[in-house]
């Protein structure tokens, strides 16, 4: 009897140790508010109308997920992340109905070398450069975004079939790369993606640079490639891709400097499109580009000031210099000013008030004002004011 009890105690102790070496964490983020917009185009009409509506995800897209790790010994761990996106205002699944549309990957992490993961993941623009921009969801979020989120700093787009490597930190330096497979027999480069980036942090200084390239992103030529797309009544609509284009090249760099309670930053990005057929990230009917070339140069200056430990003021100004081969809209230019007051009720919950104003020139009838995350304006101006509540768990 004593031997049996001793055996049970030993087995139980081993089970406890094994459990302690593994962990699974449930997490999430909820963001909802009321937004006034000065000018929105109504379907079937060229007139603009103001609106007052409940909105979600003006900073953080709503979602929840699970992340887990298992200690394999010798500084090596098996890891995974499964992250769902949804719309709080109506409960619908995000990312066009995908169960884990925000992220879904598994891999191995080494304390000595870095991490290798495989699945549906974010590219280097999101991992390295986005933390320096006010447009990022980690800072002020969606309504602060650059036109159509053309540089993906707000992680509108994910890369399917991707393998990603992220290094450990080497004295402040870190780097990473990603490759998204087309998964197409006889079409290795048809709807593939690759990206790489680096960052350096030394005291108050934070620098980053990154690059992303897509081939046939968001097109009908390969529906199961690196970027999402799906067919609707014979028409092609991009599920995740901001653009439908034969080629997209996006690159950028940024610098942040912190002194006391203040942080200032500058970010530059450029997106070049060839054989572009549509802009899909307009929160209404997509913009037909007619197989054109298009370029966006984004210049963002930002500031973040902590008035008190609970109250922060965040502001940014973005100038986007565009160029296109579309007649009558060859030189579009966007100017957008953003301001937010954010008050923390607790480490997980905050309330905020934010406002935006955007003006577009040279856009013709193709490029009207369109604050990211809101329906486009009927003309070259648009303003928005939001009061919201955010919770992270």
Coordinates of C-alpha atoms in Angstrom, one line a residue:
X1 CA 0.0 0.0 0.0
X2 CA 2.9 2.4 0.9
X3 CA 4.6 1.6 -2.4
X4 CA 1.4 2.4 -4.4
X5 CA 1.0 5.7 -2.6
X6 CA 4.6 6.5 -3.2
X7 CA 4.2 5.8 -7.0
X8 CA 1.1 8.0 -7.2
X9 CA 3.0 10.8 -5.4
X10 CA 5.9 10.5 -7.8
X11 CA 3.7 10.5 -10.9
X12 CA 1.8 13.4 -9.6
X13 CA 4.9 15.4 -9.0
X14 CA 6.1 14.8 -12.6
X15 CA 2.7 15.9 -13.9
X16 CA 3.0 19.1 -11.9
X17 CA 6.4 19.8 -13.4
X18 CA 5.3 19.1 -16.9
X19 CA 2.3 21.4 -16.5
X20 CA 4.5 24.1 -15.1
X21 CA 6.7 24.0 -18.3
X22 CA 3.7 24.6 -20.6
X23 CA 1.3 27.5 -20.7
X24 CA -1.7 28.7 -22.7
X25 CA -2.9 32.3 -22.4
X26 CA -6.3 33.7 -23.5
X27 CA -6.2 37.4 -24.4
X28 CA -8.2 39.9 -26.3
X29 CA -9.1 43.5 -27.2
X30 CA -12.4 45.4 -27.5
X31 CA -12.8 48.9 -28.9
X32 CA -16.1 50.7 -29.5
X33 CA -17.2 54.3 -29.8
X34 CA -19.6 56.8 -31.3
X35 CA -18.3 58.7 -34.3
X36 CA -19.5 61.8 -36.1
X37 CA -18.3 62.1 -39.8
X38 CA -18.8 65.4 -41.7
X39 CA -19.1 64.0 -45.2
X40 CA -19.7 60.4 -46.4
X41 CA -20.8 59.3 -49.9
X42 CA -24.1 57.6 -50.1
X43 CA -24.5 54.6 -52.3
X44 CA -26.1 55.4 -55.6
X45 CA -25.5 59.2 -55.1
X46 CA -22.7 61.7 -55.6
X47 CA -23.9 63.8 -52.7
X48 CA -22.2 63.9 -49.3
X49 CA -24.0 63.4 -46.0
X50 CA -22.9 63.7 -42.4
X51 CA -23.4 60.7 -40.1
X52 CA -23.4 59.9 -36.5
X53 CA -22.9 56.2 -35.8
X54 CA -21.6 53.5 -33.5
X55 CA -18.2 52.4 -34.7
X56 CA -15.7 49.8 -33.6
X57 CA -11.9 49.4 -33.8
X58 CA -11.0 53.1 -34.3
X59 CA -7.8 52.2 -32.4
X60 CA -7.6 48.4 -32.0
X61 CA -9.5 46.0 -34.2
X62 CA -11.7 43.7 -32.0
X63 CA -10.3 40.3 -31.4
X64 CA -9.4 37.5 -29.1
X65 CA -6.8 34.8 -29.2
X66 CA -4.8 32.1 -27.5
X67 CA -1.1 31.8 -27.3
X68 CA 0.9 29.0 -25.9
X69 CA 4.3 27.6 -25.3
X70 CA 6.0 24.4 -24.2
X71 CA 9.5 24.2 -22.8
X72 CA 11.5 21.6 -24.7
X73 CA 14.7 22.1 -22.7
X74 CA 18.0 23.7 -23.7
X75 CA 16.4 27.1 -24.2
X76 CA 14.1 25.8 -26.9
X77 CA 10.3 26.2 -26.8
X78 CA 7.4 25.1 -29.0
X79 CA 5.0 28.0 -29.5
X80 CA 1.6 28.8 -31.2
X81 CA -0.8 31.7 -31.6
X82 CA -4.4 31.5 -32.8
X83 CA -6.1 34.9 -33.1
X84 CA -9.7 35.7 -34.1
X85 CA -11.1 39.0 -35.4
X86 CA -14.7 40.1 -35.0
X87 CA -16.9 43.2 -35.1
X88 CA -18.2 44.2 -31.7
X89 CA -21.2 46.2 -33.0
X90 CA -22.8 43.2 -34.7
X91 CA -20.8 40.2 -33.5
X92 CA -19.8 39.2 -37.1
X93 CA -16.5 37.4 -37.8
X94 CA -13.8 39.6 -39.2
X95 CA -11.4 39.0 -42.1
X96 CA -14.4 38.0 -44.2
X97 CA -15.5 35.1 -42.0
X98 CA -12.2 33.4 -41.2
X99 CA -12.1 31.7 -37.8
X100 CA -8.6 32.8 -37.0
X101 CA -8.3 35.5 -39.5
X102 CA -5.9 37.8 -37.6
X103 CA -3.1 35.3 -36.9
X104 CA -2.6 31.5 -37.0
X105 CA 0.8 30.1 -36.6
X106 CA 3.1 27.6 -34.8
X107 CA 6.8 27.3 -34.5
X108 CA 10.0 27.0 -32.4
X109 CA 11.7 29.6 -30.3
X110 CA 15.3 29.5 -29.2
X111 CA 16.8 31.7 -26.6
X112 CA 20.1 31.6 -28.5
X113 CA 19.1 32.2 -32.1
X114 CA 15.5 33.4 -32.5
X115 CA 12.1 32.2 -33.6
X116 CA 10.8 30.4 -36.6
X117 CA 7.1 30.3 -37.2
X118 CA 4.8 29.0 -40.0
X119 CA 1.2 29.9 -40.9
X120 CA -0.8 33.1 -41.4
X121 CA 1.3 36.0 -40.0
X122 CA 2.2 39.7 -40.1
X123 CA 5.0 41.0 -42.3
X124 CA 8.0 43.1 -41.4
X125 CA 6.2 46.4 -42.0
X126 CA 4.0 45.5 -39.0
X127 CA 6.6 43.8 -36.9
X128 CA 9.4 46.4 -37.1
X129 CA 8.3 49.8 -38.5
X130 CA 4.7 50.1 -37.2
X131 CA 5.6 50.5 -33.5
X132 CA 7.2 53.9 -34.5
X133 CA 4.1 55.3 -36.3
X134 CA 1.1 57.0 -34.7
X135 CA -0.9 55.2 -37.4
X136 CA -0.2 51.8 -35.8
X137 CA -2.8 50.0 -33.7
X138 CA -0.3 49.9 -30.9
X139 CA -0.4 53.7 -30.7
X140 CA -3.4 55.7 -32.0
X141 CA -4.7 53.3 -34.6
X142 CA -7.0 53.0 -37.5
X143 CA -8.4 56.5 -38.0
X144 CA -4.8 57.9 -37.8
X145 CA -3.9 55.7 -40.8
X146 CA -2.2 56.6 -44.0
X147 CA -4.5 56.7 -47.0
X148 CA -6.1 53.2 -47.5
X149 CA -3.4 51.9 -45.1
X150 CA -1.3 51.7 -48.3
X151 CA 1.8 50.7 -46.3
X152 CA 0.1 48.2 -44.0
X153 CA 1.3 49.8 -40.8
X154 CA -2.1 49.1 -39.4
X155 CA -1.8 45.4 -40.3
X156 CA -4.8 45.4 -42.6
X157 CA -3.2 42.5 -44.5
X158 CA -1.7 39.2 -43.4
X159 CA 0.4 36.8 -45.3
X160 CA -0.8 33.2 -45.7
X161 CA 1.4 30.1 -46.2
X162 CA 4.3 32.1 -44.6
X163 CA 7.5 31.1 -42.8
X164 CA 9.0 33.8 -40.7
X165 CA 12.3 34.2 -38.8
X166 CA 12.8 36.7 -36.0
X167 CA 16.2 37.0 -34.4
X168 CA 17.0 37.5 -30.7
X169 CA 18.1 40.9 -29.6
X170 CA 21.8 41.5 -30.2
X171 CA 22.7 44.5 -28.1
X172 CA 19.7 46.5 -29.3
X173 CA 19.7 45.2 -32.8
X174 CA 17.0 42.8 -34.1
X175 CA 16.1 41.6 -37.6
X176 CA 13.6 39.3 -39.3
X177 CA 12.3 38.1 -42.6
X178 CA 9.2 36.4 -44.0
X179 CA 8.3 34.4 -47.1
X180 CA 4.8 33.7 -48.2
X181 CA 4.4 30.7 -50.6
X182 CA 2.1 30.9 -53.6
X183 CA 1.3 27.1 -53.1
X184 CA 0.6 27.0 -56.9
X185 CA 2.0 24.2 -59.0
X186 CA 3.8 25.7 -62.0
X187 CA 3.3 29.2 -60.5
X188 CA 5.9 29.7 -57.8
X189 CA 5.8 33.5 -58.0
X190 CA 2.0 33.8 -58.6
X191 CA 0.6 35.4 -55.5
X192 CA 3.7 35.1 -53.3
X193 CA 5.2 37.6 -50.8
X194 CA 8.4 38.3 -49.1
X195 CA 9.4 40.9 -46.5
X196 CA 12.3 41.7 -44.2
X197 CA 13.1 44.4 -41.6
X198 CA 15.4 45.5 -38.7
X199 CA 15.2 47.7 -35.7
X200 CA 17.7 49.2 -33.2
X201 CA 16.9 50.5 -29.7
X202 CA 19.5 52.3 -27.6
X203 CA 18.1 54.2 -24.6
X204 CA 15.7 56.9 -25.8
X205 CA 16.5 56.2 -29.5
X206 CA 14.4 53.7 -31.6
X207 CA 15.1 53.2 -35.3
X208 CA 13.5 50.7 -37.8
X209 CA 13.4 49.9 -41.5
X210 CA 11.4 47.3 -43.5
X211 CA 10.4 46.1 -46.9
X212 CA 7.4 44.2 -48.3
X213 CA 6.8 42.8 -51.9
X214 CA 3.8 41.1 -53.2
X215 CA 3.3 39.5 -56.7
X216 CA -0.3 39.3 -57.9
X217 CA -1.6 40.1 -54.5
X218 CA -5.4 40.1 -54.2
X219 CA -6.0 38.9 -57.7
X220 CA -8.0 36.0 -59.2
X221 CA -5.0 34.3 -60.7
X222 CA -4.3 32.3 -57.5
X223 CA -7.0 32.3 -54.8
X224 CA -5.0 30.2 -52.3
X225 CA -1.7 32.1 -52.4
X226 CA 0.1 34.4 -50.0
X227 CA -2.7 37.0 -49.9
X228 CA -6.4 36.3 -49.5
X229 CA -8.9 36.7 -52.3
X230 CA -12.3 35.2 -53.1
X231 CA -14.9 35.0 -55.9
X232 CA -18.3 36.6 -55.6
X233 CA -20.8 36.1 -58.5
X234 CA -18.0 35.8 -61.0
X235 CA -16.3 39.0 -59.7
X236 CA -13.1 39.1 -57.8
X237 CA -12.9 40.8 -54.4
X238 CA -9.8 40.9 -52.3
X239 CA -10.3 39.6 -48.8
X240 CA -7.3 40.8 -47.0
X241 CA -5.2 42.6 -49.6
X242 CA -5.4 46.4 -49.5
X243 CA -4.8 46.4 -53.3
X244 CA -5.3 44.1 -56.3
X245 CA -2.2 44.5 -58.3
X246 CA 0.4 42.7 -60.4
X247 CA 3.1 43.9 -58.1
X248 CA 3.3 45.8 -54.9
X249 CA 6.5 47.1 -53.3
X250 CA 6.4 48.8 -50.0
X251 CA 9.3 50.1 -47.9
X252 CA 10.0 52.6 -45.2
X253 CA 12.1 53.7 -42.2
X254 CA 11.4 55.6 -39.0
X255 CA 12.9 57.2 -35.9
X256 CA 11.5 57.8 -32.5
X257 CA 13.2 59.7 -29.6
X258 CA 11.9 59.8 -26.0
X259 CA 12.8 62.5 -23.5
X260 CA 11.0 62.5 -20.2
X261 CA 7.3 62.1 -20.6
X262 CA 7.4 63.0 -24.3
X263 CA 8.1 61.0 -27.5
X264 CA 8.5 62.5 -31.0
X265 CA 8.8 60.5 -34.2
X266 CA 9.1 60.6 -38.0
X267 CA 8.2 57.8 -40.4
X268 CA 8.6 57.7 -44.2
X269 CA 7.1 54.9 -46.3
X270 CA 6.6 54.4 -50.0
X271 CA 4.2 52.0 -51.8
X272 CA 4.6 51.3 -55.6
X273 CA 1.9 49.5 -57.5
X274 CA 2.1 48.1 -61.0
X275 CA -0.8 46.8 -63.1
X276 CA -3.1 47.8 -60.2
X277 CA -6.8 47.1 -60.7
X278 CA -8.5 48.0 -57.4
X279 CA -8.1 49.6 -54.0
X280 CA -10.1 47.3 -51.7
X281 CA -9.6 49.0 -48.3
X282 CA -12.2 51.7 -48.6
X283 CA -15.0 50.4 -46.3
X284 CA -17.4 50.6 -49.2
X285 CA -17.3 49.9 -52.9
X286 CA -13.7 49.3 -54.1
X287 CA -12.0 51.9 -56.3
X288 CA -11.4 50.8 -59.9
X289 CA -7.8 51.6 -60.9
X290 CA -8.1 50.2 -64.5
X291 CA -4.8 48.4 -64.6
X292 CA -2.8 51.5 -63.8
X293 CA 0.5 52.3 -62.0
X294 CA 0.2 54.1 -58.6
X295 CA 2.6 55.4 -56.0
X296 CA 2.1 56.7 -52.4
X297 CA 4.9 58.5 -50.5
X298 CA 3.9 59.0 -46.8
X299 CA 5.5 61.4 -44.5
X300 CA 4.3 61.2 -40.9
X301 CA 5.4 63.4 -37.9
X302 CA 4.0 62.4 -34.5
X303 CA 4.2 63.3 -30.8
X304 CA 3.1 61.5 -27.7
X305 CA 3.0 63.3 -24.3
X306 CA 2.1 61.9 -20.9
X307 CA 0.5 64.8 -19.0
X308 CA 0.0 62.4 -16.0
X309 CA 0.5 58.7 -15.7
X310 CA -3.2 58.3 -16.7
X311 CA -3.6 61.0 -19.3
X312 CA -1.8 61.1 -22.7
X313 CA -2.0 63.4 -25.7
X314 CA -1.2 61.9 -29.1
X315 CA -1.0 63.9 -32.3
X316 CA 0.3 63.4 -35.8
X317 CA 0.3 65.0 -39.2
X318 CA 0.7 63.0 -42.4
X319 CA 1.3 64.2 -45.9
X320 CA 1.0 61.7 -48.7
X321 CA 2.3 62.6 -52.1
X322 CA 0.8 60.3 -54.8
X323 CA 1.3 59.7 -58.5
X324 CA -0.8 57.6 -60.9
X325 CA -1.2 56.9 -64.6
X326 CA -4.9 57.5 -64.3
X327 CA -6.1 60.4 -66.5
X328 CA -7.3 63.4 -64.5
X329 CA -5.9 61.9 -61.3
X330 CA -2.2 61.8 -61.9
X331 CA -1.0 63.7 -58.9
X332 CA -3.2 63.1 -55.8
X333 CA -2.0 64.5 -52.5
X334 CA -3.5 63.8 -49.1
X335 CA -3.1 66.0 -45.9
X336 CA -4.4 64.6 -42.7
X337 CA -4.1 66.0 -39.1
X338 CA -5.0 63.8 -36.1
X339 CA -5.3 64.5 -32.3
X340 CA -6.3 62.1 -29.5
X341 CA -6.8 62.5 -25.7
X342 CA -6.5 59.1 -24.0
X343 CA -7.4 58.5 -20.3
X344 CA -6.6 55.2 -18.5
X345 CA -9.2 54.1 -16.0
X346 CA -7.0 51.1 -15.2
X347 CA -4.1 49.3 -16.7
X348 CA -6.5 47.5 -19.1
X349 CA -9.3 50.0 -19.7
X350 CA -9.2 53.5 -21.2
X351 CA -11.5 56.1 -22.6
X352 CA -10.5 58.5 -25.5
X353 CA -11.6 61.3 -27.6
X354 CA -10.0 61.7 -31.1
X355 CA -10.5 63.9 -34.2
X356 CA -9.3 63.8 -37.8
X357 CA -9.3 66.2 -40.7
X358 CA -8.3 65.1 -44.2
X359 CA -8.0 67.2 -47.4
X360 CA -7.2 65.7 -50.9
X361 CA -6.0 67.7 -53.9
X362 CA -5.4 66.5 -57.5
X363 CA -7.5 63.4 -57.0
X364 CA -10.1 64.1 -59.7
X365 CA -13.1 61.9 -59.5
X366 CA -11.1 58.8 -58.4
X367 CA -9.5 59.9 -55.1
X368 CA -11.8 61.7 -52.8
X369 CA -11.1 62.2 -49.0
X370 CA -11.3 58.9 -47.1
X371 CA -10.3 58.8 -43.5
X372 CA -9.1 55.2 -43.0
X373 CA -11.7 53.0 -41.4
X374 CA -14.6 55.2 -42.5
X375 CA -16.7 55.4 -45.7
X376 CA -15.2 57.8 -48.3
X377 CA -16.3 61.4 -48.7
X378 CA -18.2 62.7 -51.7
X379 CA -15.6 65.4 -52.2
X380 CA -12.0 66.4 -51.2
X381 CA -12.6 67.0 -47.5
X382 CA -13.6 64.9 -44.5
X383 CA -13.6 65.4 -40.7
X384 CA -14.4 62.9 -37.9
X385 CA -14.8 63.1 -34.2
X386 CA -15.0 60.0 -32.0
X387 CA -15.5 59.2 -28.3
X388 CA -14.7 55.6 -27.4
X389 CA -13.9 53.0 -24.8
X390 CA -11.2 50.3 -25.1
X391 CA -10.5 47.2 -23.0
X392 CA -7.7 44.7 -23.2
X393 CA -7.8 41.4 -21.4

